[in-house]
Amino acid sequence: MESVSLSSRLNKAVRQQYMNLPQGGKCQVTYIWIDGSGEGLRNKTRTLDEEPQSIEDIPEWNFDGSSTSQSKDSNSDMYLIPVCMFRDPFTLDPNKLVLCEVLKYDRSPAETNHRVKCCEVMEQIKEHCIWFGMEQEYTLLGVDGHPFSWPANGYPAPQGPYYCGVGADRAYGRDIVECHYKACLYAGIKIFGTNAEVMPSQWEFQVGVCEGIEMGDHLWVARFLLHRVCEDFGVVATFDPKPMTGHWNGAGCHTNVSTKQMREEGGLKYIEEAIAKLGKRHAEHIRVYDPRGGVDNIRRLTGRNETASIKEFSSGVANRGASIRISRQVAQEMKGYFEDRRPAANCDPYSVTAAIANTCLLEKEQEPEA
């Protein structure tokens, strides 16, 4: 187990002795934010005199943006604006986790603060009661960057027995997955479920159903919880869309979408209309479906390993090789939702949900992109 971090080997019984100490009525609040990479999460903690009852009870804070690739040394203070509060599964009640937006010195949104734009879009289409569910795939690695439990100088058996598998030779890291699941439930994350994925050491959890801006809020905090659980176990969770080259599945963040009209009788008509609109803006969506303008997804969306080609838009019923999939049940019931299979595992859910909502519900028809 040389690939496990040294910190994870510290004496946890000693730690627990201190964690059990009373807090004297005080509350620890951990502020969480997205850093300048658009992928990484940062956090720091402060003391409040009493337990906050709502997000309005949590004060703004600040941090050094020059150390998170979000500002220059000469003007480095950035504002943390609390937007969503959860219970803390690591230090327990009454302590809180708080997701924050980041504002620059002039109180304009930081470059990686895509929540502001997403809020604007969701406010414009709120009468549609748009629901999202996102399937977050990830891969467990040792601190040496090698997939967790893979042979040090080789590869495991080919894909096939690992998806939803059980057994020590098929499920690598289940303890981490189950602890993360419980942490999400305790925190108040709308986690739907979890399963082992096609590549060994690859897993998935689903968040939803969430309405509007709630989707991004809950997925980002669920990611934070995963990183913290992995930290305790001494391993690393990566959202890289293609962590292993060759005939191994990549990692996506399939996004399920449903509006009020889609859920009503005859809703398949509105699903098909939305898919047609998405097809006309395929290139535009690819650019916002990973944090590098589509560069990350080039490695994943090859037309192989349950993906569609990044170069072409496609849709189909029960087709996991399509850009957009309609489930067999939805096709039979003629109402429900559709699944956009293009977003990468490291996507920003605010950018993805805003783009889908904008294209499907706000943009007028236009000619197909060249």
mmCIF file of N, CA and C in Angstrom, residues 41 134-136 189 205-207 210 214-224 253 347-349:
data_model
loop_
_atom_site.group_PDB
_atom_site.id
_atom_site.type_symbol
_atom_site.label_atom_id
_atom_site.label_comp_id
_atom_site.label_asym_id
_atom_site.label_seq_id
_atom_site.Cartn_x
_atom_site.Cartn_y
_atom_site.Cartn_z
ATOM 1 N N LEU A 41 -11.153 22.547 -5.966
ATOM 2 C CA LEU A 41 -11.917 23.131 -4.868
ATOM 3 C C LEU A 41 -10.965 23.518 -3.745
ATOM 4 N N MET A 134 -27.395 14.425 -12.573
ATOM 5 C CA MET A 134 -26.086 14.257 -13.195
ATOM 6 C C MET A 134 -25.387 13.018 -12.643
ATOM 7 N N GLU A 135 -24.798 12.247 -13.548
ATOM 8 C CA GLU A 135 -24.129 10.989 -13.218
ATOM 9 C C GLU A 135 -22.619 11.238 -13.202
ATOM 10 N N GLN A 136 -22.071 11.400 -12.011
ATOM 11 C CA GLN A 136 -20.664 11.783 -11.860
ATOM 12 C C GLN A 136 -19.764 10.552 -11.803
ATOM 13 N N ILE A 189 -27.007 16.365 0.755
ATOM 14 C CA ILE A 189 -26.867 16.310 -0.696
ATOM 15 C C ILE A 189 -27.973 15.431 -1.267
ATOM 16 N N PHE A 205 -21.412 8.206 -8.944
ATOM 17 C CA PHE A 205 -22.546 8.528 -8.079
ATOM 18 C C PHE A 205 -23.445 9.482 -8.840
ATOM 19 N N GLN A 206 -24.715 9.437 -8.528
ATOM 20 C CA GLN A 206 -25.682 10.291 -9.207
ATOM 21 C C GLN A 206 -26.270 11.294 -8.215
ATOM 22 N N VAL A 207 -26.421 12.522 -8.657
ATOM 23 C CA VAL A 207 -27.046 13.572 -7.850
ATOM 24 C C VAL A 207 -28.276 14.075 -8.596
ATOM 25 N N CYS A 210 -32.651 17.512 -9.101
ATOM 26 C CA CYS A 210 -32.460 18.869 -8.613
ATOM 27 C C CYS A 210 -33.088 19.832 -9.612
ATOM 28 N N GLU A 214 -29.896 24.453 -8.208
ATOM 29 C CA GLU A 214 -29.608 23.469 -7.168
ATOM 30 C C GLU A 214 -28.710 22.342 -7.687
ATOM 31 N N MET A 215 -28.803 22.046 -8.989
ATOM 32 C CA MET A 215 -28.007 20.955 -9.548
ATOM 33 C C MET A 215 -26.516 21.217 -9.373
ATOM 34 N N GLY A 216 -26.075 22.390 -9.787
ATOM 35 C CA GLY A 216 -24.663 22.728 -9.666
ATOM 36 C C GLY A 216 -24.203 22.796 -8.226
ATOM 37 N N ASP A 217 -25.031 23.373 -7.360
ATOM 38 C CA ASP A 217 -24.669 23.507 -5.942
ATOM 39 C C ASP A 217 -24.418 22.137 -5.312
ATOM 40 N N HIS A 218 -25.338 21.218 -5.527
ATOM 41 C CA HIS A 218 -25.233 19.921 -4.878
ATOM 42 C C HIS A 218 -24.114 19.070 -5.473
ATOM 43 N N LEU A 219 -23.891 19.159 -6.781
ATOM 44 C CA LEU A 219 -22.823 18.349 -7.364
ATOM 45 C C LEU A 219 -21.447 18.841 -6.930
ATOM 46 N N TRP A 220 -21.241 20.153 -6.877
ATOM 47 C CA TRP A 220 -19.941 20.663 -6.445
ATOM 48 C C TRP A 220 -19.629 20.249 -5.005
ATOM 49 N N VAL A 221 -20.620 20.315 -4.123
ATOM 50 C CA VAL A 221 -20.357 19.928 -2.731
ATOM 51 C C VAL A 221 -20.183 18.413 -2.623
ATOM 52 N N ALA A 222 -20.902 17.652 -3.432
ATOM 53 C CA ALA A 222 -20.689 16.199 -3.449
ATOM 54 C C ALA A 222 -19.272 15.866 -3.888
ATOM 55 N N ARG A 223 -18.742 16.619 -4.852
ATOM 56 C CA ARG A 223 -17.347 16.428 -5.260
ATOM 57 C C ARG A 223 -16.396 16.756 -4.113
ATOM 58 N N PHE A 224 -16.670 17.837 -3.411
ATOM 59 C CA PHE A 224 -15.840 18.198 -2.258
ATOM 60 C C PHE A 224 -15.825 17.072 -1.228
ATOM 61 N N CYS A 253 -19.974 12.822 -17.265
ATOM 62 C CA CYS A 253 -20.941 13.332 -16.292
ATOM 63 C C CYS A 253 -22.274 13.467 -17.031
ATOM 64 N N CYS A 347 -16.474 18.497 -15.958
ATOM 65 C CA CYS A 347 -17.245 19.668 -16.396
ATOM 66 C C CYS A 347 -17.662 20.517 -15.201
ATOM 67 N N ASP A 348 -18.009 21.768 -15.490
ATOM 68 C CA ASP A 348 -18.637 22.625 -14.481
ATOM 69 C C ASP A 348 -20.148 22.461 -14.648
ATOM 70 N N PRO A 349 -20.842 21.898 -13.659
ATOM 71 C CA PRO A 349 -22.289 21.672 -13.815
ATOM 72 C C PRO A 349 -23.089 22.957 -14.024
#
